[in-house]
Every structure is written in C-alpha cells, then in structure tokens.
Amino acid sequence: DAGLDESQILSSFGSAFLAWDMRDLTSSERTRRIEHLEALLIYNIIGEAMYLPFGGTDGDKEDTLRGILSAKHSELNATGLLALLANGNARRQFREQFPDEYSKLCERSLNQNDVENGFGLVAGQVGFKPPVVQYLAAAAKIEFNERTKFDPNRGFHAEHSSHALNDPVEFFALHDTAELWNSGSALESGSTRFTDHIWKVAKRAIAARKGRKVGP
C-alpha cells in the first residue's frame, strides 16, 4: 500500500495519458506529467521492490517481502507499471539527447494505435498477417506510398483517405502542427479544448467496448 487512494492513482495515470494523447498542452507540462508525476506514483506503488531482484512471496499473507519480478504491486499489474516507467525514461533520454528533434515531437505519434494502424496497412496489402519476408515487401510499398503522400514536391493533389478528403501536404502547410500540439490552450481543465478532448476520449472508449461483455 503506497498510502494513496484510488482517486489519486487514477488522476495521476489519467494526467499522464492525456500528456501522450491530447494536443494544446505544453512540452514542459508533458514532461511534468510523464517523467515526474507518473514516475513518482509508480515508485511509490512499487516501493522497495523496485530494487529487489526476485519475485513475490505468498500473496495471501500480509507484510511479506516482494521483489521487482512480482506479477502485481498493490494489486496493479507489474508489467504495465514498468512499461509506463520505461516509456517515461525513453522520452527523457530522447529529450536530452536529441533536443532539436524533441522540439518537433508529437507524443501521440508514439501510441499503440499508430503502431497497430501501421501493421494494419501491411495486413491490408497482403490480406493476412504475413511472415517476415512478405511483411518486408509490403512495408516497402507502403513506405513509398506514405512518402509520396506527404512529399511537398510531388506536384499533384492526393486525398488523405476516403474519409479525410483534404490533401495532407496542403493541410500541414496551413497548420504548424508543432505549435498546435504544444499551444498550451488546454492546460486549464475547464477550457473548451480540454472538455472537447475528454468527450472524444469517452466516445473512443465506448466505441472500443461495443460488442464486448462488460462486468461479470
């Protein structure tokens, strides 16, 4: 027990999630939430087990010694906690080692959805989840298509998708995406930007649960 109630834990994790997912914050605020607030929370949850190189003892017994290889810490999945901590550490390393590239970083491009979407493009080309040889061939074709789509010198109009009919080059030429991502207009929880994004997150969560059984 880290001495934290459920609302504090959910609030900290939620703030860090929005730092990865929501535009109109600032770089410094994202750093505070991901590298400081969330990291401190996880260190408090795991406690001394962070530095003990073994698993856990009988989970039914109270006050038993547990190590970093335990399946859970304070009833939270250990793998998930350590993954969040590793993500924050990777971001800090990138920020310190590549400051120029970091100034253009959009954290949302690193989320699991984008990774899955990229693999979905490959599976769509091949028709199934391919072995490595077929994967590489499809990936080369997709890379060419994506580079052409976002090439400012291609000289012809290309629609982003069947739903987004705007030309991506024309769109990004009109919008400074780095400025939009870190504008700071959603820092206040009562701001329109903040409430609009929370509503979008709620709709995404509802859509993700459709067709799935909820509860016992």
PDB file of C-alpha atoms in Angstrom:
ATOM      1  CA  ASP A   1       0.000   0.000   0.000  1.00  0.00           C
ATOM      2  CA  ALA A   2       1.602   3.249  -1.162  1.00  0.00           C
ATOM      3  CA  GLY A   3      -0.686   5.333   1.060  1.00  0.00           C
ATOM      4  CA  LEU A   4      -2.574   6.606  -1.998  1.00  0.00           C
ATOM      5  CA  ASP A   5      -6.308   6.323  -2.544  1.00  0.00           C
ATOM      6  CA  GLU A   6      -7.855   5.208  -5.812  1.00  0.00           C
ATOM      7  CA  SER A   7      -8.763   8.728  -6.947  1.00  0.00           C
ATOM      8  CA  GLN A   8      -5.148   9.902  -6.613  1.00  0.00           C
ATOM      9  CA  ILE A   9      -3.847   6.960  -8.614  1.00  0.00           C
ATOM     10  CA  LEU A  10      -6.445   7.350 -11.379  1.00  0.00           C
ATOM     11  CA  SER A  11      -5.890  11.111 -11.520  1.00  0.00           C
ATOM     12  CA  SER A  12      -2.124  10.697 -11.955  1.00  0.00           C
ATOM     13  CA  PHE A  13      -2.409   7.998 -14.594  1.00  0.00           C
ATOM     14  CA  GLY A  14      -5.107   9.990 -16.395  1.00  0.00           C
ATOM     15  CA  SER A  15      -2.991  13.149 -16.445  1.00  0.00           C
ATOM     16  CA  ALA A  16      -0.059  11.225 -17.917  1.00  0.00           C
ATOM     17  CA  PHE A  17      -2.297   9.569 -20.516  1.00  0.00           C
ATOM     18  CA  LEU A  18      -3.521  12.974 -21.673  1.00  0.00           C
ATOM     19  CA  ALA A  19       0.090  14.157 -21.928  1.00  0.00           C
ATOM     20  CA  TRP A  20       0.626  11.480 -24.585  1.00  0.00           C
ATOM     21  CA  ASP A  21      -2.793  11.816 -26.216  1.00  0.00           C
ATOM     22  CA  MET A  22      -4.027  15.440 -26.093  1.00  0.00           C
ATOM     23  CA  ARG A  23      -2.944  18.439 -28.143  1.00  0.00           C
ATOM     24  CA  ASP A  24      -2.761  22.011 -26.801  1.00  0.00           C
ATOM     25  CA  LEU A  25      -0.663  21.278 -23.712  1.00  0.00           C
ATOM     26  CA  THR A  26       2.989  22.411 -23.487  1.00  0.00           C
ATOM     27  CA  SER A  27       6.236  20.450 -23.668  1.00  0.00           C
ATOM     28  CA  SER A  28       7.085  21.307 -20.063  1.00  0.00           C
ATOM     29  CA  GLU A  29       3.649  20.159 -18.869  1.00  0.00           C
ATOM     30  CA  ARG A  30       4.013  16.873 -20.737  1.00  0.00           C
ATOM     31  CA  THR A  31       7.412  16.384 -19.103  1.00  0.00           C
ATOM     32  CA  ARG A  32       5.962  17.112 -15.660  1.00  0.00           C
ATOM     33  CA  ARG A  33       3.152  14.615 -16.085  1.00  0.00           C
ATOM     34  CA  ILE A  34       5.033  11.774 -17.777  1.00  0.00           C
ATOM     35  CA  GLU A  35       8.548  11.974 -16.364  1.00  0.00           C
ATOM     36  CA  HIS A  36       7.785  13.319 -12.894  1.00  0.00           C
ATOM     37  CA  LEU A  37       4.194  12.811 -11.698  1.00  0.00           C
ATOM     38  CA  GLU A  38       3.615   9.332 -13.157  1.00  0.00           C
ATOM     39  CA  ALA A  39       7.149   8.162 -12.355  1.00  0.00           C
ATOM     40  CA  LEU A  40       6.850   9.238  -8.712  1.00  0.00           C
ATOM     41  CA  LEU A  41       3.494   7.492  -8.472  1.00  0.00           C
ATOM     42  CA  ILE A  42       4.938   4.222  -9.786  1.00  0.00           C
ATOM     43  CA  TYR A  43       7.960   4.411  -7.475  1.00  0.00           C
ATOM     44  CA  ASN A  44       5.569   4.910  -4.556  1.00  0.00           C
ATOM     45  CA  ILE A  45       3.384   1.985  -5.629  1.00  0.00           C
ATOM     46  CA  ILE A  46       6.259  -0.461  -6.148  1.00  0.00           C
ATOM     47  CA  GLY A  47       8.348   0.809  -3.248  1.00  0.00           C
ATOM     48  CA  GLU A  48      11.442  -1.098  -2.182  1.00  0.00           C
ATOM     49  CA  ALA A  49      10.514  -3.973  -4.505  1.00  0.00           C
ATOM     50  CA  MET A  50      11.957  -1.842  -7.322  1.00  0.00           C
ATOM     51  CA  TYR A  51      15.431  -2.730  -6.050  1.00  0.00           C
ATOM     52  CA  LEU A  52      14.892  -6.367  -5.022  1.00  0.00           C
ATOM     53  CA  PRO A  53      15.748  -8.807  -7.848  1.00  0.00           C
ATOM     54  CA  PHE A  54      13.232 -11.569  -7.168  1.00  0.00           C
ATOM     55  CA  GLY A  55       9.542 -12.342  -7.378  1.00  0.00           C
ATOM     56  CA  GLY A  56       6.976 -12.305  -4.602  1.00  0.00           C
ATOM     57  CA  THR A  57       6.033 -14.480  -1.682  1.00  0.00           C
ATOM     58  CA  ASP A  58       2.600 -15.806  -0.785  1.00  0.00           C
ATOM     59  CA  GLY A  59       0.158 -13.121  -1.875  1.00  0.00           C
ATOM     60  CA  ASP A  60      -2.361 -14.136   0.795  1.00  0.00           C
ATOM     61  CA  LYS A  61      -0.015 -13.158   3.592  1.00  0.00           C
ATOM     62  CA  GLU A  62       0.269  -9.555   4.702  1.00  0.00           C
ATOM     63  CA  ASP A  63       3.560  -7.705   5.101  1.00  0.00           C
ATOM     64  CA  THR A  64       5.516 -10.247   3.033  1.00  0.00           C
ATOM     65  CA  LEU A  65       8.561  -9.211   1.028  1.00  0.00           C
ATOM     66  CA  ARG A  66       8.062  -8.772  -2.701  1.00  0.00           C
ATOM     67  CA  GLY A  67      10.579  -8.115  -5.498  1.00  0.00           C
ATOM     68  CA  ILE A  68      10.508  -6.438  -8.891  1.00  0.00           C
ATOM     69  CA  LEU A  69       9.632  -9.751 -10.620  1.00  0.00           C
ATOM     70  CA  SER A  70       6.300  -9.972  -8.812  1.00  0.00           C
ATOM     71  CA  ALA A  71       3.231 -10.217 -11.030  1.00  0.00           C
ATOM     72  CA  LYS A  72       1.485  -7.405  -9.158  1.00  0.00           C
ATOM     73  CA  HIS A  73       2.296  -4.457  -6.960  1.00  0.00           C
ATOM     74  CA  SER A  74      -0.510  -3.095  -4.759  1.00  0.00           C
ATOM     75  CA  GLU A  75      -2.932  -5.138  -6.916  1.00  0.00           C
ATOM     76  CA  LEU A  76      -1.745  -3.371 -10.085  1.00  0.00           C
ATOM     77  CA  ASN A  77      -0.195  -5.280 -12.993  1.00  0.00           C
ATOM     78  CA  ALA A  78       3.590  -5.085 -12.657  1.00  0.00           C
ATOM     79  CA  THR A  79       4.291  -5.312 -16.396  1.00  0.00           C
ATOM     80  CA  GLY A  80       2.063  -2.316 -17.091  1.00  0.00           C
ATOM     81  CA  LEU A  81       3.650  -0.232 -14.352  1.00  0.00           C
ATOM     82  CA  LEU A  82       7.170  -0.960 -15.563  1.00  0.00           C
ATOM     83  CA  ALA A  83       6.170  -0.258 -19.190  1.00  0.00           C
ATOM     84  CA  LEU A  84       4.851   3.184 -18.202  1.00  0.00           C
ATOM     85  CA  LEU A  85       8.074   3.883 -16.320  1.00  0.00           C
ATOM     86  CA  ALA A  86      10.180   2.746 -19.296  1.00  0.00           C
ATOM     87  CA  ASN A  87       8.181   4.988 -21.660  1.00  0.00           C
ATOM     88  CA  GLY A  88       8.880   7.997 -19.462  1.00  0.00           C
ATOM     89  CA  ASN A  89      12.571   7.137 -19.249  1.00  0.00           C
ATOM     90  CA  ALA A  90      12.786   6.765 -23.041  1.00  0.00           C
ATOM     91  CA  ARG A  91      11.139  10.148 -23.512  1.00  0.00           C
ATOM     92  CA  ARG A  92      13.592  11.776 -21.097  1.00  0.00           C
ATOM     93  CA  GLN A  93      16.542  10.208 -22.918  1.00  0.00           C
ATOM     94  CA  PHE A  94      15.204  11.400 -26.279  1.00  0.00           C
ATOM     95  CA  ARG A  95      14.593  14.896 -24.890  1.00  0.00           C
ATOM     96  CA  GLU A  96      18.137  15.185 -23.537  1.00  0.00           C
ATOM     97  CA  GLN A  97      19.967  13.504 -26.415  1.00  0.00           C
ATOM     98  CA  PHE A  98      18.076  14.967 -29.396  1.00  0.00           C
ATOM     99  CA  PRO A  99      16.831  18.452 -28.400  1.00  0.00           C
ATOM    100  CA  ASP A 100      16.195  19.616 -31.986  1.00  0.00           C
ATOM    101  CA  GLU A 101      14.099  16.568 -32.839  1.00  0.00           C
ATOM    102  CA  TYR A 102      12.381  16.773 -29.459  1.00  0.00           C
ATOM    103  CA  SER A 103      11.204  20.314 -30.238  1.00  0.00           C
ATOM    104  CA  LYS A 104       9.129  18.808 -33.086  1.00  0.00           C
ATOM    105  CA  LEU A 105       7.938  15.723 -31.201  1.00  0.00           C
ATOM    106  CA  CYS A 106       4.247  14.869 -31.205  1.00  0.00           C
ATOM    107  CA  GLU A 107       3.868  12.265 -28.457  1.00  0.00           C
ATOM    108  CA  ARG A 108       0.638  10.956 -29.910  1.00  0.00           C
ATOM    109  CA  SER A 109       2.555   9.521 -32.858  1.00  0.00           C
ATOM    110  CA  LEU A 110       4.151   7.040 -30.437  1.00  0.00           C
ATOM    111  CA  ASN A 111       0.953   5.467 -29.149  1.00  0.00           C
ATOM    112  CA  GLN A 112      -0.155   1.868 -29.640  1.00  0.00           C
ATOM    113  CA  ASN A 113      -2.955   2.826 -32.045  1.00  0.00           C
ATOM    114  CA  ASP A 114      -0.479   4.215 -34.570  1.00  0.00           C
ATOM    115  CA  VAL A 115       1.647   1.073 -34.297  1.00  0.00           C
ATOM    116  CA  GLU A 116      -1.431  -1.083 -34.854  1.00  0.00           C
ATOM    117  CA  ASN A 117      -2.560   1.105 -37.759  1.00  0.00           C
ATOM    118  CA  GLY A 118       0.838   0.688 -39.402  1.00  0.00           C
ATOM    119  CA  PHE A 119       0.637  -3.087 -39.108  1.00  0.00           C
ATOM    120  CA  GLY A 120      -2.958  -2.919 -40.335  1.00  0.00           C
ATOM    121  CA  LEU A 121      -1.733  -1.287 -43.561  1.00  0.00           C
ATOM    122  CA  VAL A 122       0.634  -4.200 -44.089  1.00  0.00           C
ATOM    123  CA  ALA A 123      -2.028  -6.808 -43.340  1.00  0.00           C
ATOM    124  CA  GLY A 124      -4.377  -4.980 -45.713  1.00  0.00           C
ATOM    125  CA  GLN A 125      -1.833  -5.167 -48.538  1.00  0.00           C
ATOM    126  CA  VAL A 126      -1.127  -8.869 -48.044  1.00  0.00           C
ATOM    127  CA  GLY A 127      -4.603  -9.966 -46.953  1.00  0.00           C
ATOM    128  CA  PHE A 128      -3.489 -11.671 -43.742  1.00  0.00           C
ATOM    129  CA  LYS A 129      -0.856 -11.353 -41.020  1.00  0.00           C
ATOM    130  CA  PRO A 130       2.232 -12.121 -43.105  1.00  0.00           C
ATOM    131  CA  PRO A 131       5.544 -13.815 -42.325  1.00  0.00           C
ATOM    132  CA  VAL A 132       8.630 -11.614 -42.260  1.00  0.00           C
ATOM    133  CA  VAL A 133       9.540 -11.921 -45.967  1.00  0.00           C
ATOM    134  CA  GLN A 134       6.085 -10.862 -47.131  1.00  0.00           C
ATOM    135  CA  TYR A 135       5.912  -8.223 -44.414  1.00  0.00           C
ATOM    136  CA  LEU A 136       9.077  -6.512 -45.658  1.00  0.00           C
ATOM    137  CA  ALA A 137       7.868  -6.461 -49.260  1.00  0.00           C
ATOM    138  CA  ALA A 138       4.525  -4.903 -48.275  1.00  0.00           C
ATOM    139  CA  ALA A 139       6.236  -2.455 -45.911  1.00  0.00           C
ATOM    140  CA  ALA A 140       8.477  -1.203 -48.743  1.00  0.00           C
ATOM    141  CA  LYS A 141       5.436  -0.464 -50.921  1.00  0.00           C
ATOM    142  CA  ILE A 142       3.620   1.269 -48.052  1.00  0.00           C
ATOM    143  CA  GLU A 143       6.694   3.363 -47.228  1.00  0.00           C
ATOM    144  CA  PHE A 144       6.834   4.564 -50.854  1.00  0.00           C
ATOM    145  CA  ASN A 145       3.109   5.425 -50.804  1.00  0.00           C
ATOM    146  CA  GLU A 146       3.361   7.283 -47.481  1.00  0.00           C
ATOM    147  CA  ARG A 147       6.470   9.206 -48.531  1.00  0.00           C
ATOM    148  CA  THR A 148       4.719  10.227 -51.764  1.00  0.00           C
ATOM    149  CA  LYS A 149       1.558  11.241 -49.897  1.00  0.00           C
ATOM    150  CA  PHE A 150       3.491  13.592 -47.600  1.00  0.00           C
ATOM    151  CA  ASP A 151       6.033  14.823 -50.157  1.00  0.00           C
ATOM    152  CA  PRO A 152       5.590  18.627 -50.544  1.00  0.00           C
ATOM    153  CA  ASN A 153       7.175  18.444 -54.020  1.00  0.00           C
ATOM    154  CA  ARG A 154       5.018  15.703 -55.572  1.00  0.00           C
ATOM    155  CA  GLY A 155       3.126  18.219 -57.756  1.00  0.00           C
ATOM    156  CA  PHE A 156      -0.351  16.647 -57.726  1.00  0.00           C
ATOM    157  CA  HIS A 157      -3.345  16.510 -55.368  1.00  0.00           C
ATOM    158  CA  ALA A 158      -3.776  13.444 -53.163  1.00  0.00           C
ATOM    159  CA  GLU A 159      -6.589  12.870 -50.677  1.00  0.00           C
ATOM    160  CA  HIS A 160      -5.552  11.719 -47.217  1.00  0.00           C
ATOM    161  CA  SER A 161      -8.154   8.951 -47.122  1.00  0.00           C
ATOM    162  CA  SER A 162     -11.704   8.140 -48.245  1.00  0.00           C
ATOM    163  CA  HIS A 163     -12.958   9.933 -45.120  1.00  0.00           C
ATOM    164  CA  ALA A 164     -10.446  12.799 -44.914  1.00  0.00           C
ATOM    165  CA  LEU A 165     -10.603  14.342 -48.388  1.00  0.00           C
ATOM    166  CA  ASN A 166      -8.067  17.090 -47.727  1.00  0.00           C
ATOM    167  CA  ASP A 167      -4.572  16.855 -49.198  1.00  0.00           C
ATOM    168  CA  PRO A 168      -2.202  16.146 -46.265  1.00  0.00           C
ATOM    169  CA  VAL A 169       0.544  18.363 -47.715  1.00  0.00           C
ATOM    170  CA  GLU A 170      -1.878  21.267 -48.126  1.00  0.00           C
ATOM    171  CA  PHE A 171      -3.233  20.707 -44.613  1.00  0.00           C
ATOM    172  CA  PHE A 172       0.160  20.628 -42.892  1.00  0.00           C
ATOM    173  CA  ALA A 173       1.348  23.614 -44.929  1.00  0.00           C
ATOM    174  CA  LEU A 174      -1.517  25.628 -43.434  1.00  0.00           C
ATOM    175  CA  HIS A 175      -1.088  24.356 -39.876  1.00  0.00           C
ATOM    176  CA  ASP A 176       2.004  24.433 -37.704  1.00  0.00           C
ATOM    177  CA  THR A 177       1.398  21.045 -36.113  1.00  0.00           C
ATOM    178  CA  ALA A 178       4.124  21.503 -33.503  1.00  0.00           C
ATOM    179  CA  GLU A 179       2.578  24.798 -32.469  1.00  0.00           C
ATOM    180  CA  LEU A 180      -0.902  23.252 -32.308  1.00  0.00           C
ATOM    181  CA  TRP A 181       0.347  20.271 -30.305  1.00  0.00           C
ATOM    182  CA  ASN A 182       2.040  22.444 -27.685  1.00  0.00           C
ATOM    183  CA  SER A 183      -0.094  25.607 -27.778  1.00  0.00           C
ATOM    184  CA  GLY A 184      -0.994  25.445 -24.065  1.00  0.00           C
ATOM    185  CA  SER A 185      -4.669  26.282 -24.617  1.00  0.00           C
ATOM    186  CA  ALA A 186      -5.837  23.069 -22.866  1.00  0.00           C
ATOM    187  CA  LEU A 187      -3.838  23.493 -19.642  1.00  0.00           C
ATOM    188  CA  GLU A 188      -6.952  24.513 -17.696  1.00  0.00           C
ATOM    189  CA  SER A 189      -9.359  21.636 -17.063  1.00  0.00           C
ATOM    190  CA  GLY A 190     -12.297  23.959 -17.682  1.00  0.00           C
ATOM    191  CA  SER A 191     -11.097  25.062 -21.108  1.00  0.00           C
ATOM    192  CA  THR A 192     -13.039  24.205 -24.249  1.00  0.00           C
ATOM    193  CA  ARG A 193     -10.052  22.357 -25.687  1.00  0.00           C
ATOM    194  CA  PHE A 194      -9.817  20.162 -22.591  1.00  0.00           C
ATOM    195  CA  THR A 195     -13.513  19.299 -22.346  1.00  0.00           C
ATOM    196  CA  ASP A 196     -13.750  18.621 -26.087  1.00  0.00           C
ATOM    197  CA  HIS A 197     -10.865  16.171 -25.908  1.00  0.00           C
ATOM    198  CA  ILE A 198     -12.256  14.373 -22.841  1.00  0.00           C
ATOM    199  CA  TRP A 199     -15.524  13.907 -24.720  1.00  0.00           C
ATOM    200  CA  LYS A 200     -13.615  12.426 -27.678  1.00  0.00           C
ATOM    201  CA  VAL A 201     -11.755  10.049 -25.342  1.00  0.00           C
ATOM    202  CA  ALA A 202     -15.087   8.955 -23.828  1.00  0.00           C
ATOM    203  CA  LYS A 203     -16.545   8.264 -27.284  1.00  0.00           C
ATOM    204  CA  ARG A 204     -13.439   6.283 -28.247  1.00  0.00           C
ATOM    205  CA  ALA A 205     -13.771   4.211 -25.069  1.00  0.00           C
ATOM    206  CA  ILE A 206     -17.450   3.500 -25.750  1.00  0.00           C
ATOM    207  CA  ALA A 207     -16.711   2.502 -29.341  1.00  0.00           C
ATOM    208  CA  ALA A 208     -13.926   0.182 -28.189  1.00  0.00           C
ATOM    209  CA  ARG A 209     -16.310  -1.606 -25.823  1.00  0.00           C
ATOM    210  CA  LYS A 210     -19.032  -2.276 -28.410  1.00  0.00           C
ATOM    211  CA  GLY A 211     -19.665  -5.975 -28.780  1.00  0.00           C
ATOM    212  CA  ARG A 212     -17.678  -6.822 -25.661  1.00  0.00           C
ATOM    213  CA  LYS A 213     -19.108  -8.195 -22.460  1.00  0.00           C
ATOM    214  CA  VAL A 214     -18.767  -5.759 -19.570  1.00  0.00           C
ATOM    215  CA  GLY A 215     -18.840  -6.972 -15.989  1.00  0.00           C
ATOM    216  CA  PRO A 216     -19.136 -10.491 -14.582  1.00  0.00           C
TER     217      PRO A 216
END
